[in-house]
Backbone as numpy.savetxt, mean C-alpha at the origin, in Angstrom:
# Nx Ny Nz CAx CAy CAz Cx Cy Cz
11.43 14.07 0.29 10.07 13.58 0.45 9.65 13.72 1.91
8.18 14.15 2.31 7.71 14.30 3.59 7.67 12.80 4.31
8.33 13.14 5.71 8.18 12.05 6.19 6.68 12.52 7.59
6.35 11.29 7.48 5.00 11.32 8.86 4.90 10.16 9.55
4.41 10.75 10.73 4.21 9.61 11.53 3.22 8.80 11.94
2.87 7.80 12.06 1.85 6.41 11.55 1.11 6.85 13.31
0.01 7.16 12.86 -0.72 6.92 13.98 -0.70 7.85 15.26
-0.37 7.42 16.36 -0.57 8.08 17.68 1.18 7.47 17.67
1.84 6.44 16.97 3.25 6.24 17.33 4.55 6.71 16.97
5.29 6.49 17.08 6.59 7.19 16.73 7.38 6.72 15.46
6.57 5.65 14.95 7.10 5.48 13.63 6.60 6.48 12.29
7.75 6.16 11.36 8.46 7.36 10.54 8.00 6.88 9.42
7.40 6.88 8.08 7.26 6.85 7.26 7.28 7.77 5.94
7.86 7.90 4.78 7.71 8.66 3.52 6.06 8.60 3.36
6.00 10.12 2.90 4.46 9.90 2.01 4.18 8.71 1.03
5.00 8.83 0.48 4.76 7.63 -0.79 5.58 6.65 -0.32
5.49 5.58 -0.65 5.69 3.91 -0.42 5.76 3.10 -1.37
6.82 2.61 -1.86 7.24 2.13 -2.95 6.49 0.79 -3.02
5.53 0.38 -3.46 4.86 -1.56 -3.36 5.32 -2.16 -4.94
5.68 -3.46 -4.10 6.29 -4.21 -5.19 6.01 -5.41 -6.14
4.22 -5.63 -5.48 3.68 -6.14 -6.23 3.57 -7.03 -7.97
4.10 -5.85 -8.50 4.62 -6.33 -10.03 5.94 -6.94 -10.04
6.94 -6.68 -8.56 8.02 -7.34 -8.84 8.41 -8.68 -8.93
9.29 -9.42 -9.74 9.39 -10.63 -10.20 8.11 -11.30 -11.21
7.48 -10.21 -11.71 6.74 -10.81 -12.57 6.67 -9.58 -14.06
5.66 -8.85 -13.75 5.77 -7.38 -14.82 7.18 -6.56 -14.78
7.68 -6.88 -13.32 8.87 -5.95 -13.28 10.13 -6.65 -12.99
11.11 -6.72 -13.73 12.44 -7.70 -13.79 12.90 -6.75 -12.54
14.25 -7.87 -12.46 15.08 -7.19 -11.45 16.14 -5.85 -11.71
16.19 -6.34 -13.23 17.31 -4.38 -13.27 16.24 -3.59 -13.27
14.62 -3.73 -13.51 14.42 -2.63 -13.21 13.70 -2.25 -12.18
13.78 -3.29 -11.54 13.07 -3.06 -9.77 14.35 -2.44 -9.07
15.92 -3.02 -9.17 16.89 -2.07 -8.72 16.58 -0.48 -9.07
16.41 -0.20 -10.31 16.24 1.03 -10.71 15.50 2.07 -10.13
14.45 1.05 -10.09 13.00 1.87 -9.16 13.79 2.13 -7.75
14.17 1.34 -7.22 14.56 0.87 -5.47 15.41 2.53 -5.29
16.97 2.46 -6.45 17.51 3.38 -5.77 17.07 4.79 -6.43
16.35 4.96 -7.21 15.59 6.35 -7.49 14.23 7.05 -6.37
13.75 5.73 -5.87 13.37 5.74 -4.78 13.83 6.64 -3.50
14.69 5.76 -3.38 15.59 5.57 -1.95 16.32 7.31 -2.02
17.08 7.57 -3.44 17.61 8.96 -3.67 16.68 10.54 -3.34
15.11 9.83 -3.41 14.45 11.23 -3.56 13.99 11.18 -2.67
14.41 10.43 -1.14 14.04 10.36 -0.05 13.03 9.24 0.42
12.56 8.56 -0.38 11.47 7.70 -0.06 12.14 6.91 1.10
11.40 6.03 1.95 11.96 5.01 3.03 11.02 3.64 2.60
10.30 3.56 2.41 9.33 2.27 2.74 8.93 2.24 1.66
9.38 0.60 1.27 9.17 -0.36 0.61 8.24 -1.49 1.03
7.45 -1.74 0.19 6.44 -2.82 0.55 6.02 -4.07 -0.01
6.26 -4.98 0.67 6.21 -6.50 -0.24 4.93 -6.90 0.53
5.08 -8.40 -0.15 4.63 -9.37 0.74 5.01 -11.03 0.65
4.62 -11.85 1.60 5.10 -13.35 1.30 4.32 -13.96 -0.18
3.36 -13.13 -0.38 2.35 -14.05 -1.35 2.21 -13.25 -2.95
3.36 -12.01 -3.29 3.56 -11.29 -4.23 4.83 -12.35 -4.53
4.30 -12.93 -6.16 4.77 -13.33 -6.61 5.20 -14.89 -6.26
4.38 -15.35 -5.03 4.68 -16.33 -4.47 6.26 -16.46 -3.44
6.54 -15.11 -3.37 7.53 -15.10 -2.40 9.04 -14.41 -3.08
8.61 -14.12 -4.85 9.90 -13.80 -5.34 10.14 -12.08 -5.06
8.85 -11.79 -4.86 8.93 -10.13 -4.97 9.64 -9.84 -3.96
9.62 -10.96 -2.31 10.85 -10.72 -1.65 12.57 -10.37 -1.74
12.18 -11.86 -2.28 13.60 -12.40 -2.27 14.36 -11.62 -3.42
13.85 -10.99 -4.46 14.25 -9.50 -5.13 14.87 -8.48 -4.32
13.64 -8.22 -3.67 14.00 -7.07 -2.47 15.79 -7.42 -2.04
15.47 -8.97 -1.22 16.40 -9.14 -0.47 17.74 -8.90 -0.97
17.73 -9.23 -2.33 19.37 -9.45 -3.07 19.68 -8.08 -3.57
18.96 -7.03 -2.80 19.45 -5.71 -3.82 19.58 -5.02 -1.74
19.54 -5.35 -0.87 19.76 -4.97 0.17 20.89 -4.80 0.39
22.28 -3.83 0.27 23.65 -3.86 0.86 24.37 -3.81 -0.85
23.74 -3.95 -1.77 24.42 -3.56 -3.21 23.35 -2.25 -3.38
21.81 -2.47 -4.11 21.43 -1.35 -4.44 21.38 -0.29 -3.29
20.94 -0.58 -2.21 20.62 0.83 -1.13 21.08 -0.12 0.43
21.76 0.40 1.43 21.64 0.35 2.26 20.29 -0.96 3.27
20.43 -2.20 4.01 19.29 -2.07 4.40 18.80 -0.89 5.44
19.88 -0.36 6.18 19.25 1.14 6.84 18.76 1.90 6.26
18.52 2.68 4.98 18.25 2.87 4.02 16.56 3.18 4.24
16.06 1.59 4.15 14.71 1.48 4.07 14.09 0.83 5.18
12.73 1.24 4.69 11.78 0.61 6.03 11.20 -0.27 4.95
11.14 -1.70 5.78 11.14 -2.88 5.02 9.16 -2.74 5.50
7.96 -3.17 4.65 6.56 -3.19 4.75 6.46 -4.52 4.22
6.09 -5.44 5.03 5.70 -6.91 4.22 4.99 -7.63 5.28
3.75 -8.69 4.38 2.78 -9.02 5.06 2.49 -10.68 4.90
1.71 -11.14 5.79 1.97 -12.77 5.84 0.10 -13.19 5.78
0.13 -14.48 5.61 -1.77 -14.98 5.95 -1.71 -15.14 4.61
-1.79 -14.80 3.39 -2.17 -15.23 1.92 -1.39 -15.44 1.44
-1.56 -17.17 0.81 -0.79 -17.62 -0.52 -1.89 -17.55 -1.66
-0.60 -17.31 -3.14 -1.61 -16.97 -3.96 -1.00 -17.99 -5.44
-1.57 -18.63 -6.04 -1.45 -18.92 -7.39 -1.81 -18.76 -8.31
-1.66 -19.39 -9.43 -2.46 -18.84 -10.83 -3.99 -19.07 -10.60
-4.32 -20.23 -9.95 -5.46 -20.90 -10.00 -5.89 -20.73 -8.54
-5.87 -20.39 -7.65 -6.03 -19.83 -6.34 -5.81 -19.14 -5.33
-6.47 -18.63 -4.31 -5.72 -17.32 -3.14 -6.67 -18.59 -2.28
-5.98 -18.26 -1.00 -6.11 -19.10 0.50 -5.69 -17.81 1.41
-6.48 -18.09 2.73 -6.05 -17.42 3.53 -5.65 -18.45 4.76
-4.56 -18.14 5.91 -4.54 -18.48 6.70 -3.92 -18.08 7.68
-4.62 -17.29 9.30 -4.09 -16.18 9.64 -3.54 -16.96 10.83
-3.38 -18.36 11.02 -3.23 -19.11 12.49 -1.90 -18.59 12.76
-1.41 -18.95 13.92 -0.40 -18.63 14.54 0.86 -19.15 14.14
0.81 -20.43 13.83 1.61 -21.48 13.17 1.96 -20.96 12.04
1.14 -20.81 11.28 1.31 -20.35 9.65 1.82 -18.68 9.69
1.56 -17.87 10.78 1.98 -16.56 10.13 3.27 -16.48 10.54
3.23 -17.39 11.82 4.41 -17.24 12.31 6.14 -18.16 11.10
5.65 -18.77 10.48 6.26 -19.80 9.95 6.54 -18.97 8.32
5.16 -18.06 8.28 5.63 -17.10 6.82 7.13 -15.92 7.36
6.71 -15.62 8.74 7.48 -14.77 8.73 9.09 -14.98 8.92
9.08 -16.24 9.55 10.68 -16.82 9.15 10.78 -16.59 7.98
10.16 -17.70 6.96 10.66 -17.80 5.54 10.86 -16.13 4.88
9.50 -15.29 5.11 10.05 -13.49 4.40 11.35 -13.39 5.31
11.79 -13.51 6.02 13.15 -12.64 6.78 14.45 -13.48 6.41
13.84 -15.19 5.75 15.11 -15.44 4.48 15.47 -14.91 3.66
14.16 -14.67 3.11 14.45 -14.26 1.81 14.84 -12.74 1.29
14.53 -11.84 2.19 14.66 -10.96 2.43 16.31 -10.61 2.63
16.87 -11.47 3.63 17.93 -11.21 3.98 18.34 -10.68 5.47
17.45 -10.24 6.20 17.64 -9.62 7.59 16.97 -10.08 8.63
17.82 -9.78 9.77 17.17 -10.10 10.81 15.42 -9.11 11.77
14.86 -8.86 10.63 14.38 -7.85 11.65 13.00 -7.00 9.73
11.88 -7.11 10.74 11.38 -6.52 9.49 10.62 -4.91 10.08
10.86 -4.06 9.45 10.46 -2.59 10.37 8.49 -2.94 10.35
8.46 -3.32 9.33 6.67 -3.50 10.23 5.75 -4.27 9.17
5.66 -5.40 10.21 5.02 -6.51 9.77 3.13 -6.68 9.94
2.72 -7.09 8.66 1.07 -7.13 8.79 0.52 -8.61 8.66
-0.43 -8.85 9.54 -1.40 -9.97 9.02 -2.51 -9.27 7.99
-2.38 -10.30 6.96 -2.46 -9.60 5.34 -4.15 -9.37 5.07
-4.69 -10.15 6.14 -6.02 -10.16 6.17 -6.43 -11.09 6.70
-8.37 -10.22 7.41 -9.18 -11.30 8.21 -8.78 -12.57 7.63
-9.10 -13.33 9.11 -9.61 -15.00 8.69 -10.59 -15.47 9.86
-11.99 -15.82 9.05 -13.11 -16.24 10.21 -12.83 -17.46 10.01
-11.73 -17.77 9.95 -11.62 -19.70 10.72 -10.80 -19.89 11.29
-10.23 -18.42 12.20 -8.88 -18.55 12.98 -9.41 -17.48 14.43
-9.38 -17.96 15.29 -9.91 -16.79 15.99 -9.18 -15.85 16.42
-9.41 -14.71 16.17 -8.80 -13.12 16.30 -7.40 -13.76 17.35
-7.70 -14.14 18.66 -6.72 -13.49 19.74 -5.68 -14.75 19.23
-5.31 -15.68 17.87 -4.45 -16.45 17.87 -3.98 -16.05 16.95
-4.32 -14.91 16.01 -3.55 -14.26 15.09 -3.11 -13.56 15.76
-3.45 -12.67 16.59 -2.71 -11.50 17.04 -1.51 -11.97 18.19
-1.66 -12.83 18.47 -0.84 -13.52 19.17 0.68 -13.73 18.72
0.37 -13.70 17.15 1.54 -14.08 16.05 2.05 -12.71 16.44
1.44 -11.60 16.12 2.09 -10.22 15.88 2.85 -10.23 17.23
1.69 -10.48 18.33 2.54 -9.63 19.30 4.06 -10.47 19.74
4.17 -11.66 19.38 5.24 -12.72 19.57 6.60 -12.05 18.64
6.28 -11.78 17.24 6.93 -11.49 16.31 7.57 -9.97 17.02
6.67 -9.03 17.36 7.29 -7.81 18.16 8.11 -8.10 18.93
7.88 -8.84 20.12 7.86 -9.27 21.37 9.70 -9.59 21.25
10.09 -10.71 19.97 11.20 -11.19 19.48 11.83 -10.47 18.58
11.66 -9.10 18.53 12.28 -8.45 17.81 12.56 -8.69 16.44
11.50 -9.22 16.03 11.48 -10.28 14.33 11.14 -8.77 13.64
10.23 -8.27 14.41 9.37 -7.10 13.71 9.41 -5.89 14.68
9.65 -4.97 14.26 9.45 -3.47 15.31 7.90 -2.79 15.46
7.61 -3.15 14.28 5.84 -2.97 14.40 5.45 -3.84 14.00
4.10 -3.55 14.34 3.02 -4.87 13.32 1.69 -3.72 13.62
0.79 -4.89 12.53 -0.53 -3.63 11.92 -1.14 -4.76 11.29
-2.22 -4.58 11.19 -3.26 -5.57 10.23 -3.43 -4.74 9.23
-4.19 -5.58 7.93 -4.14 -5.37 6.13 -5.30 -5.78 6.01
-6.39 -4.72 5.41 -7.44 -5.15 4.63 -8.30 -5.62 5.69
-8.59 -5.26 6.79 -9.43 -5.31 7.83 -10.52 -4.22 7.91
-11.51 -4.49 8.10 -13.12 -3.48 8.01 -13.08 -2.49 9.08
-13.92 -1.75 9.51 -14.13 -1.20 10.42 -14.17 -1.59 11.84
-15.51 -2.98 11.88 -15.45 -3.13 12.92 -14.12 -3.94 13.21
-13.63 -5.24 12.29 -12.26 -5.66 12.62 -11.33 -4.81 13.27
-11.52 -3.78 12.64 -9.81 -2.97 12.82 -9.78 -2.63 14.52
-11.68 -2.48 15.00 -11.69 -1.59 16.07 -12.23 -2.92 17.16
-11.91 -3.96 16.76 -12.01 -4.79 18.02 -10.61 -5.45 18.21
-10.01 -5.40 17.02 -8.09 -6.02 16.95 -7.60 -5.16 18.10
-7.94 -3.43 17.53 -7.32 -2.65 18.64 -7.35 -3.38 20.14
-8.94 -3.64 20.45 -9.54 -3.33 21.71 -9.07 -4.63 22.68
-8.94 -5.88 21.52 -8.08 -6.94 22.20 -6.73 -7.18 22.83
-6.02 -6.78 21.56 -4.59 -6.75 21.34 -3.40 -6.99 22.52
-3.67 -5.59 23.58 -3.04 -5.81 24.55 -1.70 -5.62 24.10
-1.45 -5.06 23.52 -0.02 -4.40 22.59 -0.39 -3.46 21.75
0.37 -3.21 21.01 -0.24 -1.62 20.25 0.23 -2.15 18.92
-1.15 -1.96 18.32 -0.84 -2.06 16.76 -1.03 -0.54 16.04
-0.23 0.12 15.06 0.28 0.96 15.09 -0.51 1.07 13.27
-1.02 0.38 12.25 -1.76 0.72 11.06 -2.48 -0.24 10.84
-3.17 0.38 9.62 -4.34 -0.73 8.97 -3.71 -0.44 7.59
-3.56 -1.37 6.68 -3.05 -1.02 5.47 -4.57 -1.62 4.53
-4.96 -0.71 4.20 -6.19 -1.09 2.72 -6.12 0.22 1.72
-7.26 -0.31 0.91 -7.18 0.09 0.03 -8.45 1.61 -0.31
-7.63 2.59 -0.63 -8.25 4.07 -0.63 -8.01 4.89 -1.72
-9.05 5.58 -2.53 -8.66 6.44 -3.53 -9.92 7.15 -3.49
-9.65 8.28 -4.16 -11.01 9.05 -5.05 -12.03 8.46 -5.48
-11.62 6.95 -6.32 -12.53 6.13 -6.46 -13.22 4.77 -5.89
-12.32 4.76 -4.92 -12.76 4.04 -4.01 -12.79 4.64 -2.20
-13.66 5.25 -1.89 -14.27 5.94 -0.68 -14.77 4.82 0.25
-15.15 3.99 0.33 -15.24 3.02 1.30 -15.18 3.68 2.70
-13.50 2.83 2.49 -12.99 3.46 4.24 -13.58 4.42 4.82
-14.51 5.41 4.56 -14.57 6.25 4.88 -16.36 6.43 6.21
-16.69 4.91 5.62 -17.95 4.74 6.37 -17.75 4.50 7.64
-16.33 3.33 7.67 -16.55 3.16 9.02 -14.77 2.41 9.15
-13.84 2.21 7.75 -12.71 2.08 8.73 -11.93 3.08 9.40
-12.35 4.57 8.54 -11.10 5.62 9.05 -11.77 6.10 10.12
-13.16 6.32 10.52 -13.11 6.46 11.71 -12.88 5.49 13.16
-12.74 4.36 13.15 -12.20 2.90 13.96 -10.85 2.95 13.37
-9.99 3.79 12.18 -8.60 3.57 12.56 -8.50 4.98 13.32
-8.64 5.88 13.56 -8.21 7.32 13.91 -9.04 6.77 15.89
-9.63 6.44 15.92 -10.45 6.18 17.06 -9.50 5.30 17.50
-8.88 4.18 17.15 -7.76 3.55 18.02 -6.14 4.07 17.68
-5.78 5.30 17.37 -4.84 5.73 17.25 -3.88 5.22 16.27
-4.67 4.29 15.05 -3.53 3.68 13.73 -3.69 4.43 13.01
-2.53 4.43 11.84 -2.73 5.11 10.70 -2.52 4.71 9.66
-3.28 5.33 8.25 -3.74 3.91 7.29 -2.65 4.06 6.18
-2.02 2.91 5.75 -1.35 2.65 4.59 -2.35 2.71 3.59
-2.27 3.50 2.34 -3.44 3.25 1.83 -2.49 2.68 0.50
-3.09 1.84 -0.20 -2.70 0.97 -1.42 -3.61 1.25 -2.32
-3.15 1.04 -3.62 -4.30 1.52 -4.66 -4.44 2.87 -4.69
-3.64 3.88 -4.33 -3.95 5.37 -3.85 -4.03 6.14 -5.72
-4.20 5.14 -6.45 -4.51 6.13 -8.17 -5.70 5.08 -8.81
-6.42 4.12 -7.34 -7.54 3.68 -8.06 -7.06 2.58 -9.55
-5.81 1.90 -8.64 -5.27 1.01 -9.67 -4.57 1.03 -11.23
-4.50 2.33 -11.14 -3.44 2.92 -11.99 -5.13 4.30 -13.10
-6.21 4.05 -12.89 -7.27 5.07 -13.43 -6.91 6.58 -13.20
-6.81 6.79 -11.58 -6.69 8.11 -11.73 -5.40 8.83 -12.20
-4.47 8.34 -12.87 -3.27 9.05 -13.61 -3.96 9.28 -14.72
-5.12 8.80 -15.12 -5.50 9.86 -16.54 -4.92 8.84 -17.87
-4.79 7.72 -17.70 -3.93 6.82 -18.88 -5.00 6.22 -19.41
-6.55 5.92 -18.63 -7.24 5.19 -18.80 -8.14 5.58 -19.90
-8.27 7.33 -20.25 -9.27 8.03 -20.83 -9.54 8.03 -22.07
-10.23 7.05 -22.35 -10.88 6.70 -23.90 -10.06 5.60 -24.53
-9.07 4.61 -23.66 -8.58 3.73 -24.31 -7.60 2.88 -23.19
-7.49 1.90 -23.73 -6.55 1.04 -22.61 -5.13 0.69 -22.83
-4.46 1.57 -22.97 -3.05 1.25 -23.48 -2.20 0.08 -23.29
-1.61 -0.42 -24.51 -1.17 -1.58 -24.47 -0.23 -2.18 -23.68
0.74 -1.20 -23.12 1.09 -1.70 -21.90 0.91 -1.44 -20.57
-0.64 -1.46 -20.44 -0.88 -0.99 -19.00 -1.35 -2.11 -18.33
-1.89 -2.26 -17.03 -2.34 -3.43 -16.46 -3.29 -3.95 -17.01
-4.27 -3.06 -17.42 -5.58 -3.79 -17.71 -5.36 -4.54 -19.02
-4.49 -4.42 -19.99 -4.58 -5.56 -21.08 -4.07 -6.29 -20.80
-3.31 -6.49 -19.91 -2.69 -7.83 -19.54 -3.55 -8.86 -18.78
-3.49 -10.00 -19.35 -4.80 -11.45 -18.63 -4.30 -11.67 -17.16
-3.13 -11.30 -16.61 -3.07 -11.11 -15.28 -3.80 -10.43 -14.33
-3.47 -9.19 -14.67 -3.69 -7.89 -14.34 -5.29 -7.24 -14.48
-5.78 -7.84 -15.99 -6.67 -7.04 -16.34 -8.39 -6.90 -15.41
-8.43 -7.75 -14.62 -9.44 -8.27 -13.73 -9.38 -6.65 -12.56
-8.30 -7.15 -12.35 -7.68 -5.77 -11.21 -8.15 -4.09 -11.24
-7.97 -3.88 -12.74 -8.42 -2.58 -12.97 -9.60 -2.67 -13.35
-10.32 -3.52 -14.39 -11.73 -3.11 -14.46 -12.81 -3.10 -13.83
-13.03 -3.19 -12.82 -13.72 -2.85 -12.01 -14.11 -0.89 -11.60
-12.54 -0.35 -12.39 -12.49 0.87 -12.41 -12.41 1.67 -13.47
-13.33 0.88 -14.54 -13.29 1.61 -16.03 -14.59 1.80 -16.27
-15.48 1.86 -15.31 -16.58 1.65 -15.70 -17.30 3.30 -15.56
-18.52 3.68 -15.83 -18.83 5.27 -16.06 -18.85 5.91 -14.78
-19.12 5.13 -14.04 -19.19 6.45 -12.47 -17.93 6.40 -12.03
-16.81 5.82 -12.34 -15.40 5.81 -12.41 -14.52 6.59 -13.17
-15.11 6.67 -14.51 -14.47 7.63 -15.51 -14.97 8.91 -15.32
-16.37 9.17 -14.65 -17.02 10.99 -14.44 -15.74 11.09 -13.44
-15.21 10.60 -12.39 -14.20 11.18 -11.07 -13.01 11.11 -11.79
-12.73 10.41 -12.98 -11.49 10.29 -13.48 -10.95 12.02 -14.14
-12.54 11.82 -14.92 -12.59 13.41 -15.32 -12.56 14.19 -14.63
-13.24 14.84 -13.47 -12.90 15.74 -12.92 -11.80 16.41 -12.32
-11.01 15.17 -12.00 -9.21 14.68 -11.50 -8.68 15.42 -12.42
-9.04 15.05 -14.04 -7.67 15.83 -14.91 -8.12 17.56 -15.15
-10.08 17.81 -15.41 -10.53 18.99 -15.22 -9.14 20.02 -14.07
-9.77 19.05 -12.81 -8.71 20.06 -12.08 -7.59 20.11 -12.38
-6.55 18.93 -12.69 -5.21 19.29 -13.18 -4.76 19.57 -13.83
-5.54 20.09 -14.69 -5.88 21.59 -15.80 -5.59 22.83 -15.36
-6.77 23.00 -14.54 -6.37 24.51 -13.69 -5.65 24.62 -13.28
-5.22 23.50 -12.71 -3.73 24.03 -11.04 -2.42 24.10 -12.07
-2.40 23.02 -13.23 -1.38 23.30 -13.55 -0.30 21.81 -13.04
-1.03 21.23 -12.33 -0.58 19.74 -12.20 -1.16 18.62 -12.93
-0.43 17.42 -12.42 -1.00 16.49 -13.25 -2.55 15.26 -12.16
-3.31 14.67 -13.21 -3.92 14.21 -12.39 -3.74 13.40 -11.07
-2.08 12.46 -11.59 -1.26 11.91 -10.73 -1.27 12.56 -9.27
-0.89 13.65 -9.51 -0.41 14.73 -8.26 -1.74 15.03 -7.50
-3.15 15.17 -8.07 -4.24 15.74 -8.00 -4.38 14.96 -6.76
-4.77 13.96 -7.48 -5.13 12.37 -6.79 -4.72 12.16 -5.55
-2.84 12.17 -5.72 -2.53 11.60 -4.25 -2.33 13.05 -2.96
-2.46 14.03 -3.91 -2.59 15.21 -3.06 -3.86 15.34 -2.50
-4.84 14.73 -3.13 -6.12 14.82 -1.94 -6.29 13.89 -0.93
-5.41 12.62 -1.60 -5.36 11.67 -0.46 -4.60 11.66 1.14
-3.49 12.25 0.59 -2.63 12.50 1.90 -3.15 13.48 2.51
-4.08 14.41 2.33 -4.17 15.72 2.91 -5.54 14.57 3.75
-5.66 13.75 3.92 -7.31 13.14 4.11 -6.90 12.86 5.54
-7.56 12.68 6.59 -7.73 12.27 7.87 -7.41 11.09 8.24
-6.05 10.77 9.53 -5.45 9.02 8.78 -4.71 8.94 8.66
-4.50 9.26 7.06 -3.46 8.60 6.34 -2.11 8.61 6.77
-1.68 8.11 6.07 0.02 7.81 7.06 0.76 8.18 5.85
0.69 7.01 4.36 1.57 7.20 3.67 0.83 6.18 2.11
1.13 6.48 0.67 0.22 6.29 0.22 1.12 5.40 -0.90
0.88 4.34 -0.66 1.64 3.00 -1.70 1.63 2.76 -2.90
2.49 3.20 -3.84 2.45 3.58 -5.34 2.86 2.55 -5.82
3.03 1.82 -6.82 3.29 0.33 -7.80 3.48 0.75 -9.16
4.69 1.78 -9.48 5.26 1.91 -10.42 6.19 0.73 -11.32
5.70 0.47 -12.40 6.53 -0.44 -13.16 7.63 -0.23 -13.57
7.71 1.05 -13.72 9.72 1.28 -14.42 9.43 2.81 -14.01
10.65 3.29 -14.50 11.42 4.54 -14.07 10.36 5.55 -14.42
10.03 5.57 -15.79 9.34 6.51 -16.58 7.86 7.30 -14.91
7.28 5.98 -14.98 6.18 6.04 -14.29 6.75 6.31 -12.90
7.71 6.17 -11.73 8.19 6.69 -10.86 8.59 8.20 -10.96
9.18 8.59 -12.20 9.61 9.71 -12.42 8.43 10.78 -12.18
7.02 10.18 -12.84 5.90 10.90 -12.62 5.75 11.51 -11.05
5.59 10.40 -10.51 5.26 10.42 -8.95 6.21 11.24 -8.16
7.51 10.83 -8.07 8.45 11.67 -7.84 8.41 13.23 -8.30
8.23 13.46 -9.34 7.91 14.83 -9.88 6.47 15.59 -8.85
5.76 14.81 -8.63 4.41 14.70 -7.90 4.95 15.99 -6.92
3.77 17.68 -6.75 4.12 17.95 -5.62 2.98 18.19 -4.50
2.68 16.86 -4.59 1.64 16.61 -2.95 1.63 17.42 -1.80
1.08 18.71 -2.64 0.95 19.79 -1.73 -0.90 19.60 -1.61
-1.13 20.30 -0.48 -2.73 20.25 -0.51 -3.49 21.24 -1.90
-4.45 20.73 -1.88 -5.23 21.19 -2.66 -6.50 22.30 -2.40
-6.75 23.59 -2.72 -7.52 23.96 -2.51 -8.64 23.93 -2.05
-9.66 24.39 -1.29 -10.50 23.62 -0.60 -11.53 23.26 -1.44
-11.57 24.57 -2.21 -13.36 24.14 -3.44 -12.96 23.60 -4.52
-11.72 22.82 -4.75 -11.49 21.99 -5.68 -11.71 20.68 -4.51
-10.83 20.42 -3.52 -11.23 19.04 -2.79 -12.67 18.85 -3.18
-13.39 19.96 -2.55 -14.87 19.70 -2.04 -15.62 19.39 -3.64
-15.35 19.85 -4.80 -15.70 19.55 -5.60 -15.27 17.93 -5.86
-14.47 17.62 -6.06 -13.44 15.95 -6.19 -14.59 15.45 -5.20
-14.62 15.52 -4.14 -15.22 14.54 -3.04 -17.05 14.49 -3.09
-17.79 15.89 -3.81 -19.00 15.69 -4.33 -19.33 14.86 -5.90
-17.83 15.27 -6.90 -18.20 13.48 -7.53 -17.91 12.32 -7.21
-17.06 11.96 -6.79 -16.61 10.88 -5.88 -17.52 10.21 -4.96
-18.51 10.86 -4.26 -19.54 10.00 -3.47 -20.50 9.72 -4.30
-20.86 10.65 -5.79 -21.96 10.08 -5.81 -22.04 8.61 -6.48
């Protein structure tokens, strides 16, 4: 698997990025091991949690398969602090106290001394900027974390965090696909303008652009599930399904799958660093892995990106 480097810095990342989101909940532990070392075998490095996936179990998963399933040298550990989440609520809280106090508890549970690159998980306008970042640069500073990067931060956020910082934050991790173009107004140019590079999450548009979605919702996919199902629909809707179509149109011609289509236009995009996949079991890794995220022709991009905006 291609490895690249995040930004203007010297950190190393796999194209694809294993996120673990479903783990300890949709995804048990034999088969999050499974995923981990099929992963880890086809070269992948970075794995991505957080304190508030699963309420802290999707860690502590991670942690107990560190030194049995793979090496922790192995992997580059991605996990993020500021949001707790329950059945019945999400909170944010980005203070210094609190991120600093998540990031002990992830490096319990986890198992190690040391996390390769740590994020504040998102804004908080009831904390002021220079006392969150304060957390990061402390957490660097102590060798808790080798990087740090903010999550789910806007344009102008991303490009005044830079301008404060006074340390180097090295990504922005949000969320980017075919069907979701956003970033493109104003965070990727304020991340490329301060030299980060973007983790992008959601990089198949929440599981739509693999082409599973087309004319039906399969029973074991996210969207029928009362967890889950909130998550994807937002992306079943018709100006979602015309880009869905054109995705498999092309992976018709080329001879790939839409899977491949998808994250092959993404990585080839301006930015990007590395593109965070949330496979539930083997079957669906096997896809991705098979994936050959080579670029894509130009008058097929340019076609993808004229349905896609409109």
């Amino acid at each position: 698997m291609q490895q690249r480097y995040v930004g203007n810095s010297g950190f190393r990342v796999s194209s694809l990025s294993l996120g673990t989101m479903s783990w300890a909940q949709e995804t048990d532990e034999q088969d999050a091991a499974e995923l981990l070392h099929a992963f880890v075998a086809a070269g992948g490095t970075v794995v991505d949690t957080a304190a508030s996936y699963a309420q802290g179990q999707a860690e502590a998963m991670l942690g107990s398969m560190l030194g049995d399933v793979v090496a922790r040298s192995e992997v580059v550990i991605s996990t993020k602090a500021g949001v707790s989440s329950s059945e019945t609520r999400r909170s944010i809280n980005a203070s210094r106290g609190a991120l600093l106090s998540a990031l002990d508890a992830s490096l319990a549970r986890l198992g190690t001394d040391y996390i390769d690159i740590w994020f504040a998980q998102e804004w908080d306008p009831n904390v002021p900027l220079d006392e969150t970042l304060s957390a990061l640069e402390l957490a660097q500073r102590s060798g808790r974390a080798r990087y740090v990067g903010i999550s789910n931060y806007n344009g102008w956020q991303t490009a005044k965090a830079s301008a404060v910082a006074g340390f180097t934050l090295v990504a922005n991790q949000s969320e980017y696909s075919l069907v979701h173009r956003k970033p493109e107004e104003e965070l990727l140019p304020a991340v490329e303008d301060a030299g980060l590079g973007l983790m992008a999450w959601a990089p198949l548009g929440r599981g739509v652009l693999s082409g599973k979605y087309r004319g039906q919702i399969p029973a074991d996919s996210r969207a029928a599930q009362g967890r889950l199902a909130g998550y994807v629909e937002p992306y079943l809707e018709p100006r979602e399904s015309r880009v869905v179509e054109a995705v498999a149109m092309a992976a018709r011609g080329l001879g790939r799958t839409p899977l491949d289509v998808s994250l092959s236009w993404l990585l080839s995009r301006p930015g990007v660093s590395t593109a965070i996949v949330g496979p539930r079991n083997a079957v669906q890794l096997k896809e991705l892995l098979d994936a050959q995220l080579s670029a894509l022709p130009s008058e097929i991009a340019r076609a993808l990106e004229d349905v896609s905006a409109a």
